[in-house]
C-alpha angles and dihedrals in degrees: 000000000000090000089059091049092049090052086072088057089060096044102116132300124314109252113258097015096103093047092049092050089051088058090050090049090053091052090049092050090056090051091053092062097034134254091252092069106036113164124202094273096051093043086054090055091056091045089054090055090051090049093051091053095039095108095045128086087259092055103095094043093047092047091051092046093051091050092051095044091048089051091052099258101126111172138160093261095049093050092049089054092048091049088050091050093052091046090051091054093048089045090055090056089049092051093048094050093043091051090054090048093050090048092051093048095039086233123156121217130204118241120246112260102163117133126212116254127234114282108268127213111291098228113144091355089084091056089050092053091047092056092046089049090055090051091053093047093047098038126218092280090060098049115119135171093272092056092047091049090054087075094063097087094048093047093049091051092049093048089056090061111070091203091059102042090104089065092039093056091047092052092044090053093049092047091049092052092048092047092050090050098050127157085045092175089074096049115117091215130017117212087235099169096046095048092044089051090053093043095050094044093048092048093052093045087052091064112101110263095014095117093065094101089070093053123095119263097186145332134268134203129191144077118330113205113190118219101179148322127251110201117209111194130184132167091259103026144032128200131181118205114198118204112205149154117251118209099196120219091227091070096250119143117285112261142187115264138166135210131188138196125185143184139192117250145168123247093251092067107084140138122024090347088076090077090061089066090061097050090117086080102058096157093055094044093049091049090053096045096044098036095239135150122243127221110221126204118198095327113178116249131193126224088255093061097257116142114218099225119230113173092203090063094051129081126191113250138187125313112286115186108212095218091052089048091050093049094048103035114016099077096058102031112111119226128227123253118256116250111248096254091047094059097114124125094233089059092062106112111153121172118239137172118225124185139175097027135127127226119219118181093338093309130111120212111220112183092318095319122103127227117192118224111227099225092166089073095059106116122231091223095072141054098250107111135175088252092056091047090052091051095044129111098183129042140177105206147149121257110221135180112214135144091014096302143079118258134186117224110197118225098169135005140192115209145160113242118179089344091304125116111241129186124189134178130189090237097050093104096050089118093038136299119300097194107100092217092053091045090053092048091049092050091050093049093048131228104298093181093054092047094050092046091050092050092047091050091050091053092049091051092055 
């Protein structure tokens, strides 16, 4: 039945999405060559953005900002408005796609009721904005090593403030990509949309008070029932994002929530060893590996439905099989609203249960419509493999919209392998791999995490 419903999700493009993305592409093209040297074509792209937003509350400010930037007056305020305009366009695409998804799934979604915080002291935020302003003035084609290095001081200052590390990591990642791409002027193709996404988000997060959406707005208690784990891995960091159902202790309806924990790493730590970096959260890891519920006590929650995990406020509960949880709770559980700055189509990642399908060449057939399985997102630190996905008949996964199409990212599968029922989850190895071949390979390779920790401790003792 769900396959038939999802077929509606794949039934042609949402009206207006393509036109809106064309406006975004025009903005990004202007950013490639720099706002300081806009020609008639690129100035026209910015004017088109202003025209599209003319009847919105942003309209007058965007129109004025485009006029000033086109005339060569490129200030902090004008760039913030332009970043807001681009974010509004991308957010409209996000809202349109999410509305179609909710309609197809029959899923309700809470409305956003977060309120902006008081403007905090500017501090290193000003240095962040100055660097982002230089990038916009110069354009991606003009970025060199000296301009990239100019971000170092701002990033260091932001990293020293725990409340601003979210922005610091974003800026550090953008700077690293730019540094690795220098000289950008010689690149055949600039990743214009990706870098513009990062630039606009960083500029808005650099505004005083903009980080409030990530701050807690209350606390929740109740039973936490994990559905699956999305592993985000980078050369210098790893994060696991757990999607779950929360049965609140206050008797309110069960709802979809997420929680994340992260750790810094080096690029030599990969595969199952990643879980060792997160061993400061034993309750969460044991719940994932053993498929158990967790009893939460006054855990902070953001307006966007993200639980701020604190292991000391969590107690392991009874066994809770994720597929049983999905079958009983997922259909009716409402989802949280996306915070304003998170309204981007690539951030759509809604859990869904699919059953009774067949996979052919990485594609699911849903009532005559095809849904591509995103096998590239399968993490190397868990037992879910492309072969298991191909043999599966049931899947808990995340529906994503990326590259102009819907994709399914598997988090857990049920399959028949050699006439034997097999079930695998991306978090099964949270306490260590259970596959004998992987265990043997890990033992032969040695414990990279233990070695690096021992060396770090030796350096600190000197």
